[in-house]
């Protein structure tokens, strides 16, 4: 599978170069070593491969289990280091796998919204990413993507849409200050999304537009 991983990365890079105008900003904000949790807004199926080929470290993705049900899709996303998670419920197996990835000093990429945005704006975060961040204490890096919401079907290859990936400043979650686990998880989930919103254009901020001055 390693050979397929390298071929897939080359194919994604060529596709982006030929059919899009892709701009990367803030890549130096990604540490070159140590465990890292990357959080990203989610607009398109193109987002995971875009993140994977844009940063300077090998990544592991948590992806919805539905993507693993067909042979080729399962093989393709696993080649990018993805593992499945059951949405809308507490998936302890996925949480433990995420913890193992970070304990091994690797980069875990998560989409806190857990599904693609239908209108391009940020949606309310699910608690999963915050739970993992709190359990691991890992350094968090926000990434904002714009433009991939136009990548649907096959006609996009004729338009050369502008895609932008912006990496924000790394941060750690604040201390709990005596708050309950549930309350702290909800607040941290929103805080993580606000870090993404800060580096998104206003039109993409959605649910978190009012919290960003």
mmCIF file with all atom_site columns, C-alpha atoms in Angstrom:
data_model
loop_
_atom_site.group_PDB
_atom_site.id
_atom_site.type_symbol
_atom_site.label_atom_id
_atom_site.label_alt_id
_atom_site.label_comp_id
_atom_site.label_asym_id
_atom_site.label_entity_id
_atom_site.label_seq_id
_atom_site.pdbx_PDB_ins_code
_atom_site.Cartn_x
_atom_site.Cartn_y
_atom_site.Cartn_z
_atom_site.occupancy
_atom_site.B_iso_or_equiv
_atom_site.pdbx_formal_charge
_atom_site.auth_seq_id
_atom_site.auth_comp_id
_atom_site.auth_asym_id
_atom_site.auth_atom_id
_atom_site.pdbx_PDB_model_num
ATOM 1   C CA . UNK A 1 1   ? 0.000   0.000  0.000   1.00 0.00 ? 1   UNK A CA 1
ATOM 2   C CA . UNK A 1 2   ? 2.959   2.334  0.494   1.00 0.00 ? 2   UNK A CA 1
ATOM 3   C CA . UNK A 1 3   ? 3.635   2.430  -3.241  1.00 0.00 ? 3   UNK A CA 1
ATOM 4   C CA . UNK A 1 4   ? 0.022   3.391  -3.882  1.00 0.00 ? 4   UNK A CA 1
ATOM 5   C CA . UNK A 1 5   ? 0.289   6.149  -1.270  1.00 0.00 ? 5   UNK A CA 1
ATOM 6   C CA . UNK A 1 6   ? 3.178   7.787  -3.123  1.00 0.00 ? 6   UNK A CA 1
ATOM 7   C CA . UNK A 1 7   ? 1.507   7.368  -6.529  1.00 0.00 ? 7   UNK A CA 1
ATOM 8   C CA . UNK A 1 8   ? -1.750  8.823  -5.200  1.00 0.00 ? 8   UNK A CA 1
ATOM 9   C CA . UNK A 1 9   ? 0.060   11.864 -3.790  1.00 0.00 ? 9   UNK A CA 1
ATOM 10  C CA . UNK A 1 10  ? 1.761   12.498 -7.135  1.00 0.00 ? 10  UNK A CA 1
ATOM 11  C CA . UNK A 1 11  ? -1.573  12.138 -8.954  1.00 0.00 ? 11  UNK A CA 1
ATOM 12  C CA . UNK A 1 12  ? -3.261  14.627 -6.607  1.00 0.00 ? 12  UNK A CA 1
ATOM 13  C CA . UNK A 1 13  ? -0.439  17.141 -7.027  1.00 0.00 ? 13  UNK A CA 1
ATOM 14  C CA . UNK A 1 14  ? -0.636  16.890 -10.828 1.00 0.00 ? 14  UNK A CA 1
ATOM 15  C CA . UNK A 1 15  ? -4.435  17.260 -10.778 1.00 0.00 ? 15  UNK A CA 1
ATOM 16  C CA . UNK A 1 16  ? -4.247  20.366 -8.588  1.00 0.00 ? 16  UNK A CA 1
ATOM 17  C CA . UNK A 1 17  ? -1.547  21.889 -10.800 1.00 0.00 ? 17  UNK A CA 1
ATOM 18  C CA . UNK A 1 18  ? -3.374  21.234 -14.067 1.00 0.00 ? 18  UNK A CA 1
ATOM 19  C CA . UNK A 1 19  ? -6.965  21.956 -13.129 1.00 0.00 ? 19  UNK A CA 1
ATOM 20  C CA . UNK A 1 20  ? -6.927  24.470 -10.270 1.00 0.00 ? 20  UNK A CA 1
ATOM 21  C CA . UNK A 1 21  ? -5.205  27.628 -9.136  1.00 0.00 ? 21  UNK A CA 1
ATOM 22  C CA . UNK A 1 22  ? -4.036  26.471 -5.717  1.00 0.00 ? 22  UNK A CA 1
ATOM 23  C CA . UNK A 1 23  ? -2.571  28.853 -3.146  1.00 0.00 ? 23  UNK A CA 1
ATOM 24  C CA . UNK A 1 24  ? -0.936  27.704 0.096   1.00 0.00 ? 24  UNK A CA 1
ATOM 25  C CA . UNK A 1 25  ? -0.453  30.115 2.981   1.00 0.00 ? 25  UNK A CA 1
ATOM 26  C CA . UNK A 1 26  ? 1.153   29.670 6.408   1.00 0.00 ? 26  UNK A CA 1
ATOM 27  C CA . UNK A 1 27  ? 2.666   26.241 5.773   1.00 0.00 ? 27  UNK A CA 1
ATOM 28  C CA . UNK A 1 28  ? 5.592   27.170 8.043   1.00 0.00 ? 28  UNK A CA 1
ATOM 29  C CA . UNK A 1 29  ? 3.148   27.143 10.976  1.00 0.00 ? 29  UNK A CA 1
ATOM 30  C CA . UNK A 1 30  ? 3.177   23.337 10.890  1.00 0.00 ? 30  UNK A CA 1
ATOM 31  C CA . UNK A 1 31  ? 5.862   21.933 13.249  1.00 0.00 ? 31  UNK A CA 1
ATOM 32  C CA . UNK A 1 32  ? 8.270   19.508 11.605  1.00 0.00 ? 32  UNK A CA 1
ATOM 33  C CA . UNK A 1 33  ? 8.100   16.964 14.434  1.00 0.00 ? 33  UNK A CA 1
ATOM 34  C CA . UNK A 1 34  ? 6.154   15.846 17.539  1.00 0.00 ? 34  UNK A CA 1
ATOM 35  C CA . UNK A 1 35  ? 2.462   14.849 17.715  1.00 0.00 ? 35  UNK A CA 1
ATOM 36  C CA . UNK A 1 36  ? 0.039   17.204 16.055  1.00 0.00 ? 36  UNK A CA 1
ATOM 37  C CA . UNK A 1 37  ? -3.744  17.468 15.712  1.00 0.00 ? 37  UNK A CA 1
ATOM 38  C CA . UNK A 1 38  ? -4.800  19.323 12.566  1.00 0.00 ? 38  UNK A CA 1
ATOM 39  C CA . UNK A 1 39  ? -8.399  20.555 12.376  1.00 0.00 ? 39  UNK A CA 1
ATOM 40  C CA . UNK A 1 40  ? -9.945  21.586 9.058   1.00 0.00 ? 40  UNK A CA 1
ATOM 41  C CA . UNK A 1 41  ? -13.260 22.895 7.743   1.00 0.00 ? 41  UNK A CA 1
ATOM 42  C CA . UNK A 1 42  ? -14.938 20.503 5.341   1.00 0.00 ? 42  UNK A CA 1
ATOM 43  C CA . UNK A 1 43  ? -16.298 21.498 1.920   1.00 0.00 ? 43  UNK A CA 1
ATOM 44  C CA . UNK A 1 44  ? -15.549 18.643 -0.470  1.00 0.00 ? 44  UNK A CA 1
ATOM 45  C CA . UNK A 1 45  ? -14.235 15.106 -0.913  1.00 0.00 ? 45  UNK A CA 1
ATOM 46  C CA . UNK A 1 46  ? -11.161 16.868 -2.290  1.00 0.00 ? 46  UNK A CA 1
ATOM 47  C CA . UNK A 1 47  ? -10.240 18.262 1.139   1.00 0.00 ? 47  UNK A CA 1
ATOM 48  C CA . UNK A 1 48  ? -8.387  15.228 2.605   1.00 0.00 ? 48  UNK A CA 1
ATOM 49  C CA . UNK A 1 49  ? -6.058  14.692 -0.387  1.00 0.00 ? 49  UNK A CA 1
ATOM 50  C CA . UNK A 1 50  ? -5.517  18.469 -0.621  1.00 0.00 ? 50  UNK A CA 1
ATOM 51  C CA . UNK A 1 51  ? -4.391  18.629 3.012   1.00 0.00 ? 51  UNK A CA 1
ATOM 52  C CA . UNK A 1 52  ? -2.293  15.496 2.643   1.00 0.00 ? 52  UNK A CA 1
ATOM 53  C CA . UNK A 1 53  ? -0.222  16.790 -0.269  1.00 0.00 ? 53  UNK A CA 1
ATOM 54  C CA . UNK A 1 54  ? 0.027   20.368 1.014   1.00 0.00 ? 54  UNK A CA 1
ATOM 55  C CA . UNK A 1 55  ? 1.739   19.928 4.356   1.00 0.00 ? 55  UNK A CA 1
ATOM 56  C CA . UNK A 1 56  ? 5.282   18.724 4.926   1.00 0.00 ? 56  UNK A CA 1
ATOM 57  C CA . UNK A 1 57  ? 4.453   15.708 7.105   1.00 0.00 ? 57  UNK A CA 1
ATOM 58  C CA . UNK A 1 58  ? 2.761   12.349 6.617   1.00 0.00 ? 58  UNK A CA 1
ATOM 59  C CA . UNK A 1 59  ? -0.825  12.491 7.817   1.00 0.00 ? 59  UNK A CA 1
ATOM 60  C CA . UNK A 1 60  ? -3.415  10.131 9.286   1.00 0.00 ? 60  UNK A CA 1
ATOM 61  C CA . UNK A 1 61  ? -7.117  10.905 8.785   1.00 0.00 ? 61  UNK A CA 1
ATOM 62  C CA . UNK A 1 62  ? -10.217 10.024 10.746  1.00 0.00 ? 62  UNK A CA 1
ATOM 63  C CA . UNK A 1 63  ? -12.981 9.501  8.170   1.00 0.00 ? 63  UNK A CA 1
ATOM 64  C CA . UNK A 1 64  ? -16.637 8.490  8.316   1.00 0.00 ? 64  UNK A CA 1
ATOM 65  C CA . UNK A 1 65  ? -17.141 4.738  8.123   1.00 0.00 ? 65  UNK A CA 1
ATOM 66  C CA . UNK A 1 66  ? -19.393 4.988  5.046   1.00 0.00 ? 66  UNK A CA 1
ATOM 67  C CA . UNK A 1 67  ? -16.315 5.731  2.921   1.00 0.00 ? 67  UNK A CA 1
ATOM 68  C CA . UNK A 1 68  ? -14.852 2.322  3.726   1.00 0.00 ? 68  UNK A CA 1
ATOM 69  C CA . UNK A 1 69  ? -17.766 0.263  2.392   1.00 0.00 ? 69  UNK A CA 1
ATOM 70  C CA . UNK A 1 70  ? -16.670 0.021  -1.240  1.00 0.00 ? 70  UNK A CA 1
ATOM 71  C CA . UNK A 1 71  ? -13.490 -1.647 -2.418  1.00 0.00 ? 71  UNK A CA 1
ATOM 72  C CA . UNK A 1 72  ? -11.699 1.104  -4.332  1.00 0.00 ? 72  UNK A CA 1
ATOM 73  C CA . UNK A 1 73  ? -12.720 3.941  -2.012  1.00 0.00 ? 73  UNK A CA 1
ATOM 74  C CA . UNK A 1 74  ? -11.658 1.872  0.986   1.00 0.00 ? 74  UNK A CA 1
ATOM 75  C CA . UNK A 1 75  ? -8.283  1.136  -0.585  1.00 0.00 ? 75  UNK A CA 1
ATOM 76  C CA . UNK A 1 76  ? -7.736  4.744  -1.734  1.00 0.00 ? 76  UNK A CA 1
ATOM 77  C CA . UNK A 1 77  ? -8.450  6.476  1.569   1.00 0.00 ? 77  UNK A CA 1
ATOM 78  C CA . UNK A 1 78  ? -6.607  3.864  3.604   1.00 0.00 ? 78  UNK A CA 1
ATOM 79  C CA . UNK A 1 79  ? -3.583  4.512  1.398   1.00 0.00 ? 79  UNK A CA 1
ATOM 80  C CA . UNK A 1 80  ? -3.672  8.078  2.766   1.00 0.00 ? 80  UNK A CA 1
ATOM 81  C CA . UNK A 1 81  ? -3.608  6.705  6.316   1.00 0.00 ? 81  UNK A CA 1
ATOM 82  C CA . UNK A 1 82  ? -7.335  7.039  7.039   1.00 0.00 ? 82  UNK A CA 1
ATOM 83  C CA . UNK A 1 83  ? -9.239  4.960  9.582   1.00 0.00 ? 83  UNK A CA 1
ATOM 84  C CA . UNK A 1 84  ? -13.022 4.812  10.111  1.00 0.00 ? 84  UNK A CA 1
ATOM 85  C CA . UNK A 1 85  ? -15.172 6.454  12.756  1.00 0.00 ? 85  UNK A CA 1
ATOM 86  C CA . UNK A 1 86  ? -18.873 5.980  13.439  1.00 0.00 ? 86  UNK A CA 1
ATOM 87  C CA . UNK A 1 87  ? -20.620 9.320  13.474  1.00 0.00 ? 87  UNK A CA 1
ATOM 88  C CA . UNK A 1 88  ? -23.416 10.410 15.808  1.00 0.00 ? 88  UNK A CA 1
ATOM 89  C CA . UNK A 1 89  ? -22.238 8.058  18.559  1.00 0.00 ? 89  UNK A CA 1
ATOM 90  C CA . UNK A 1 90  ? -19.283 7.545  20.866  1.00 0.00 ? 90  UNK A CA 1
ATOM 91  C CA . UNK A 1 91  ? -16.841 5.367  18.910  1.00 0.00 ? 91  UNK A CA 1
ATOM 92  C CA . UNK A 1 92  ? -14.290 4.246  21.486  1.00 0.00 ? 92  UNK A CA 1
ATOM 93  C CA . UNK A 1 93  ? -12.352 2.201  18.927  1.00 0.00 ? 93  UNK A CA 1
ATOM 94  C CA . UNK A 1 94  ? -11.796 5.293  16.778  1.00 0.00 ? 94  UNK A CA 1
ATOM 95  C CA . UNK A 1 95  ? -10.949 7.417  19.823  1.00 0.00 ? 95  UNK A CA 1
ATOM 96  C CA . UNK A 1 96  ? -8.359  4.875  20.939  1.00 0.00 ? 96  UNK A CA 1
ATOM 97  C CA . UNK A 1 97  ? -6.883  4.715  17.442  1.00 0.00 ? 97  UNK A CA 1
ATOM 98  C CA . UNK A 1 98  ? -6.637  8.504  17.362  1.00 0.00 ? 98  UNK A CA 1
ATOM 99  C CA . UNK A 1 99  ? -4.902  8.471  20.725  1.00 0.00 ? 99  UNK A CA 1
ATOM 100 C CA . UNK A 1 100 ? -2.445  5.863  19.441  1.00 0.00 ? 100 UNK A CA 1
ATOM 101 C CA . UNK A 1 101 ? -1.636  7.980  16.372  1.00 0.00 ? 101 UNK A CA 1
ATOM 102 C CA . UNK A 1 102 ? -0.803  10.969 18.544  1.00 0.00 ? 102 UNK A CA 1
ATOM 103 C CA . UNK A 1 103 ? 1.073   8.875  21.114  1.00 0.00 ? 103 UNK A CA 1
ATOM 104 C CA . UNK A 1 104 ? 3.280   7.662  18.257  1.00 0.00 ? 104 UNK A CA 1
ATOM 105 C CA . UNK A 1 105 ? 4.194   11.268 17.461  1.00 0.00 ? 105 UNK A CA 1
ATOM 106 C CA . UNK A 1 106 ? 2.246   11.400 14.192  1.00 0.00 ? 106 UNK A CA 1
ATOM 107 C CA . UNK A 1 107 ? -0.082  13.954 12.597  1.00 0.00 ? 107 UNK A CA 1
ATOM 108 C CA . UNK A 1 108 ? -3.817  13.334 12.970  1.00 0.00 ? 108 UNK A CA 1
ATOM 109 C CA . UNK A 1 109 ? -6.169  15.290 10.703  1.00 0.00 ? 109 UNK A CA 1
ATOM 110 C CA . UNK A 1 110 ? -9.801  15.765 11.696  1.00 0.00 ? 110 UNK A CA 1
ATOM 111 C CA . UNK A 1 111 ? -12.822 17.591 10.308  1.00 0.00 ? 111 UNK A CA 1
ATOM 112 C CA . UNK A 1 112 ? -14.672 18.667 13.493  1.00 0.00 ? 112 UNK A CA 1
ATOM 113 C CA . UNK A 1 113 ? -17.918 19.259 11.582  1.00 0.00 ? 113 UNK A CA 1
ATOM 114 C CA . UNK A 1 114 ? -17.939 15.500 10.760  1.00 0.00 ? 114 UNK A CA 1
ATOM 115 C CA . UNK A 1 115 ? -19.598 16.113 7.391   1.00 0.00 ? 115 UNK A CA 1
ATOM 116 C CA . UNK A 1 116 ? -19.271 18.396 4.394   1.00 0.00 ? 116 UNK A CA 1
ATOM 117 C CA . UNK A 1 117 ? -20.926 21.801 4.566   1.00 0.00 ? 117 UNK A CA 1
ATOM 118 C CA . UNK A 1 118 ? -23.786 22.160 2.098   1.00 0.00 ? 118 UNK A CA 1
ATOM 119 C CA . UNK A 1 119 ? -23.552 25.946 1.861   1.00 0.00 ? 119 UNK A CA 1
ATOM 120 C CA . UNK A 1 120 ? -19.815 26.472 2.399   1.00 0.00 ? 120 UNK A CA 1
ATOM 121 C CA . UNK A 1 121 ? -20.217 27.955 5.877   1.00 0.00 ? 121 UNK A CA 1
ATOM 122 C CA . UNK A 1 122 ? -18.906 26.421 9.085   1.00 0.00 ? 122 UNK A CA 1
ATOM 123 C CA . UNK A 1 123 ? -21.320 24.112 10.873  1.00 0.00 ? 123 UNK A CA 1
ATOM 124 C CA . UNK A 1 124 ? -21.532 23.375 14.582  1.00 0.00 ? 124 UNK A CA 1
ATOM 125 C CA . UNK A 1 125 ? -18.701 21.088 15.644  1.00 0.00 ? 125 UNK A CA 1
ATOM 126 C CA . UNK A 1 126 ? -19.240 17.564 16.893  1.00 0.00 ? 126 UNK A CA 1
ATOM 127 C CA . UNK A 1 127 ? -17.416 16.867 20.197  1.00 0.00 ? 127 UNK A CA 1
ATOM 128 C CA . UNK A 1 128 ? -15.055 14.183 18.829  1.00 0.00 ? 128 UNK A CA 1
ATOM 129 C CA . UNK A 1 129 ? -12.102 16.405 17.912  1.00 0.00 ? 129 UNK A CA 1
ATOM 130 C CA . UNK A 1 130 ? -12.323 18.262 21.222  1.00 0.00 ? 130 UNK A CA 1
ATOM 131 C CA . UNK A 1 131 ? -12.451 14.983 23.161  1.00 0.00 ? 131 UNK A CA 1
ATOM 132 C CA . UNK A 1 132 ? -9.300  13.765 21.444  1.00 0.00 ? 132 UNK A CA 1
ATOM 133 C CA . UNK A 1 133 ? -7.537  17.093 21.943  1.00 0.00 ? 133 UNK A CA 1
ATOM 134 C CA . UNK A 1 134 ? -8.395  17.097 25.655  1.00 0.00 ? 134 UNK A CA 1
ATOM 135 C CA . UNK A 1 135 ? -7.368  13.480 26.172  1.00 0.00 ? 135 UNK A CA 1
ATOM 136 C CA . UNK A 1 136 ? -4.065  13.821 24.332  1.00 0.00 ? 136 UNK A CA 1
ATOM 137 C CA . UNK A 1 137 ? -3.037  17.386 25.164  1.00 0.00 ? 137 UNK A CA 1
ATOM 138 C CA . UNK A 1 138 ? -1.670  17.552 21.624  1.00 0.00 ? 138 UNK A CA 1
ATOM 139 C CA . UNK A 1 139 ? -0.714  20.771 19.905  1.00 0.00 ? 139 UNK A CA 1
ATOM 140 C CA . UNK A 1 140 ? -3.517  21.856 17.554  1.00 0.00 ? 140 UNK A CA 1
ATOM 141 C CA . UNK A 1 141 ? -3.112  23.523 14.175  1.00 0.00 ? 141 UNK A CA 1
ATOM 142 C CA . UNK A 1 142 ? -6.164  25.010 12.378  1.00 0.00 ? 142 UNK A CA 1
ATOM 143 C CA . UNK A 1 143 ? -6.414  24.878 8.599   1.00 0.00 ? 143 UNK A CA 1
ATOM 144 C CA . UNK A 1 144 ? -8.964  26.803 6.539   1.00 0.00 ? 144 UNK A CA 1
ATOM 145 C CA . UNK A 1 145 ? -9.888  25.736 3.019   1.00 0.00 ? 145 UNK A CA 1
ATOM 146 C CA . UNK A 1 146 ? -11.804 27.785 0.462   1.00 0.00 ? 146 UNK A CA 1
ATOM 147 C CA . UNK A 1 147 ? -12.749 26.997 -3.130  1.00 0.00 ? 147 UNK A CA 1
ATOM 148 C CA . UNK A 1 148 ? -13.096 23.212 -2.957  1.00 0.00 ? 148 UNK A CA 1
ATOM 149 C CA . UNK A 1 149 ? -16.855 23.619 -2.509  1.00 0.00 ? 149 UNK A CA 1
ATOM 150 C CA . UNK A 1 150 ? -16.906 24.187 -6.287  1.00 0.00 ? 150 UNK A CA 1
ATOM 151 C CA . UNK A 1 151 ? -15.323 20.790 -6.969  1.00 0.00 ? 151 UNK A CA 1
ATOM 152 C CA . UNK A 1 152 ? -18.390 18.681 -7.697  1.00 0.00 ? 152 UNK A CA 1
ATOM 153 C CA . UNK A 1 153 ? -18.899 16.185 -10.487 1.00 0.00 ? 153 UNK A CA 1
ATOM 154 C CA . UNK A 1 154 ? -16.442 16.511 -13.383 1.00 0.00 ? 154 UNK A CA 1
ATOM 155 C CA . UNK A 1 155 ? -17.218 19.899 -14.941 1.00 0.00 ? 155 UNK A CA 1
ATOM 156 C CA . UNK A 1 156 ? -14.936 21.697 -12.452 1.00 0.00 ? 156 UNK A CA 1
ATOM 157 C CA . UNK A 1 157 ? -11.862 20.622 -14.434 1.00 0.00 ? 157 UNK A CA 1
ATOM 158 C CA . UNK A 1 158 ? -12.839 23.109 -17.171 1.00 0.00 ? 158 UNK A CA 1
ATOM 159 C CA . UNK A 1 159 ? -13.019 26.130 -14.870 1.00 0.00 ? 159 UNK A CA 1
ATOM 160 C CA . UNK A 1 160 ? -9.666  26.145 -13.068 1.00 0.00 ? 160 UNK A CA 1
ATOM 161 C CA . UNK A 1 161 ? -11.217 27.291 -9.789  1.00 0.00 ? 161 UNK A CA 1
ATOM 162 C CA . UNK A 1 162 ? -9.122  29.120 -7.218  1.00 0.00 ? 162 UNK A CA 1
ATOM 163 C CA . UNK A 1 163 ? -8.425  27.015 -4.126  1.00 0.00 ? 163 UNK A CA 1
ATOM 164 C CA . UNK A 1 164 ? -6.754  28.352 -1.023  1.00 0.00 ? 164 UNK A CA 1
ATOM 165 C CA . UNK A 1 165 ? -5.407  26.487 1.996   1.00 0.00 ? 165 UNK A CA 1
ATOM 166 C CA . UNK A 1 166 ? -4.442  28.648 4.974   1.00 0.00 ? 166 UNK A CA 1
ATOM 167 C CA . UNK A 1 167 ? -2.613  27.318 8.031   1.00 0.00 ? 167 UNK A CA 1
ATOM 168 C CA . UNK A 1 168 ? -3.192  29.199 11.273  1.00 0.00 ? 168 UNK A CA 1
ATOM 169 C CA . UNK A 1 169 ? -1.089  29.521 14.404  1.00 0.00 ? 169 UNK A CA 1
ATOM 170 C CA . UNK A 1 170 ? -0.675  26.388 16.593  1.00 0.00 ? 170 UNK A CA 1
ATOM 171 C CA . UNK A 1 171 ? -2.411  26.443 19.973  1.00 0.00 ? 171 UNK A CA 1
ATOM 172 C CA . UNK A 1 172 ? -3.208  24.343 23.038  1.00 0.00 ? 172 UNK A CA 1
ATOM 173 C CA . UNK A 1 173 ? -6.597  24.144 24.702  1.00 0.00 ? 173 UNK A CA 1
ATOM 174 C CA . UNK A 1 174 ? -6.920  26.145 27.932  1.00 0.00 ? 174 UNK A CA 1
ATOM 175 C CA . UNK A 1 175 ? -7.195  24.524 31.367  1.00 0.00 ? 175 UNK A CA 1
ATOM 176 C CA . UNK A 1 176 ? -10.597 23.395 32.591  1.00 0.00 ? 176 UNK A CA 1
ATOM 177 C CA . UNK A 1 177 ? -10.873 25.662 35.660  1.00 0.00 ? 177 UNK A CA 1
ATOM 178 C CA . UNK A 1 178 ? -13.172 23.246 37.469  1.00 0.00 ? 178 UNK A CA 1
ATOM 179 C CA . UNK A 1 179 ? -15.702 22.861 34.649  1.00 0.00 ? 179 UNK A CA 1
ATOM 180 C CA . UNK A 1 180 ? -17.468 19.552 34.043  1.00 0.00 ? 180 UNK A CA 1
ATOM 181 C CA . UNK A 1 181 ? -16.094 17.297 31.316  1.00 0.00 ? 181 UNK A CA 1
ATOM 182 C CA . UNK A 1 182 ? -19.192 17.781 29.162  1.00 0.00 ? 182 UNK A CA 1
ATOM 183 C CA . UNK A 1 183 ? -19.173 21.568 29.475  1.00 0.00 ? 183 UNK A CA 1
ATOM 184 C CA . UNK A 1 184 ? -15.467 21.810 28.793  1.00 0.00 ? 184 UNK A CA 1
ATOM 185 C CA . UNK A 1 185 ? -15.745 19.544 25.734  1.00 0.00 ? 185 UNK A CA 1
ATOM 186 C CA . UNK A 1 186 ? -18.531 21.673 24.233  1.00 0.00 ? 186 UNK A CA 1
ATOM 187 C CA . UNK A 1 187 ? -16.640 24.915 24.888  1.00 0.00 ? 187 UNK A CA 1
ATOM 188 C CA . UNK A 1 188 ? -13.392 23.527 23.482  1.00 0.00 ? 188 UNK A CA 1
ATOM 189 C CA . UNK A 1 189 ? -15.169 22.236 20.360  1.00 0.00 ? 189 UNK A CA 1
ATOM 190 C CA . UNK A 1 190 ? -16.448 25.751 19.699  1.00 0.00 ? 190 UNK A CA 1
ATOM 191 C CA . UNK A 1 191 ? -13.063 27.272 20.512  1.00 0.00 ? 191 UNK A CA 1
ATOM 192 C CA . UNK A 1 192 ? -11.370 25.009 17.976  1.00 0.00 ? 192 UNK A CA 1
ATOM 193 C CA . UNK A 1 193 ? -13.867 26.040 15.308  1.00 0.00 ? 193 UNK A CA 1
ATOM 194 C CA . UNK A 1 194 ? -13.317 29.699 16.141  1.00 0.00 ? 194 UNK A CA 1
ATOM 195 C CA . UNK A 1 195 ? -9.612  29.252 15.395  1.00 0.00 ? 195 UNK A CA 1
ATOM 196 C CA . UNK A 1 196 ? -10.592 27.970 11.949  1.00 0.00 ? 196 UNK A CA 1
ATOM 197 C CA . UNK A 1 197 ? -13.117 30.792 11.485  1.00 0.00 ? 197 UNK A CA 1
ATOM 198 C CA . UNK A 1 198 ? -10.452 33.405 12.219  1.00 0.00 ? 198 UNK A CA 1
ATOM 199 C CA . UNK A 1 199 ? -8.512  32.425 9.094   1.00 0.00 ? 199 UNK A CA 1
ATOM 200 C CA . UNK A 1 200 ? -11.565 32.030 6.842   1.00 0.00 ? 200 UNK A CA 1
ATOM 201 C CA . UNK A 1 201 ? -13.190 34.792 4.793   1.00 0.00 ? 201 UNK A CA 1
ATOM 202 C CA . UNK A 1 202 ? -16.351 36.081 6.478   1.00 0.00 ? 202 UNK A CA 1
ATOM 203 C CA . UNK A 1 203 ? -18.591 34.394 3.912   1.00 0.00 ? 203 UNK A CA 1
ATOM 204 C CA . UNK A 1 204 ? -17.288 30.963 4.988   1.00 0.00 ? 204 UNK A CA 1
ATOM 205 C CA . UNK A 1 205 ? -17.619 31.419 8.766   1.00 0.00 ? 205 UNK A CA 1
ATOM 206 C CA . UNK A 1 206 ? -21.209 30.219 8.994   1.00 0.00 ? 206 UNK A CA 1
ATOM 207 C CA . UNK A 1 207 ? -22.242 29.283 12.552  1.00 0.00 ? 207 UNK A CA 1
ATOM 208 C CA . UNK A 1 208 ? -19.107 30.950 13.950  1.00 0.00 ? 208 UNK A CA 1
ATOM 209 C CA . UNK A 1 209 ? -19.339 34.244 12.091  1.00 0.00 ? 209 UNK A CA 1
ATOM 210 C CA . UNK A 1 210 ? -20.872 36.089 15.037  1.00 0.00 ? 210 UNK A CA 1
ATOM 211 C CA . UNK A 1 211 ? -18.160 34.948 17.476  1.00 0.00 ? 211 UNK A CA 1
ATOM 212 C CA . UNK A 1 212 ? -15.310 36.418 15.414  1.00 0.00 ? 212 UNK A CA 1
ATOM 213 C CA . UNK A 1 213 ? -14.815 40.177 15.690  1.00 0.00 ? 213 UNK A CA 1
#
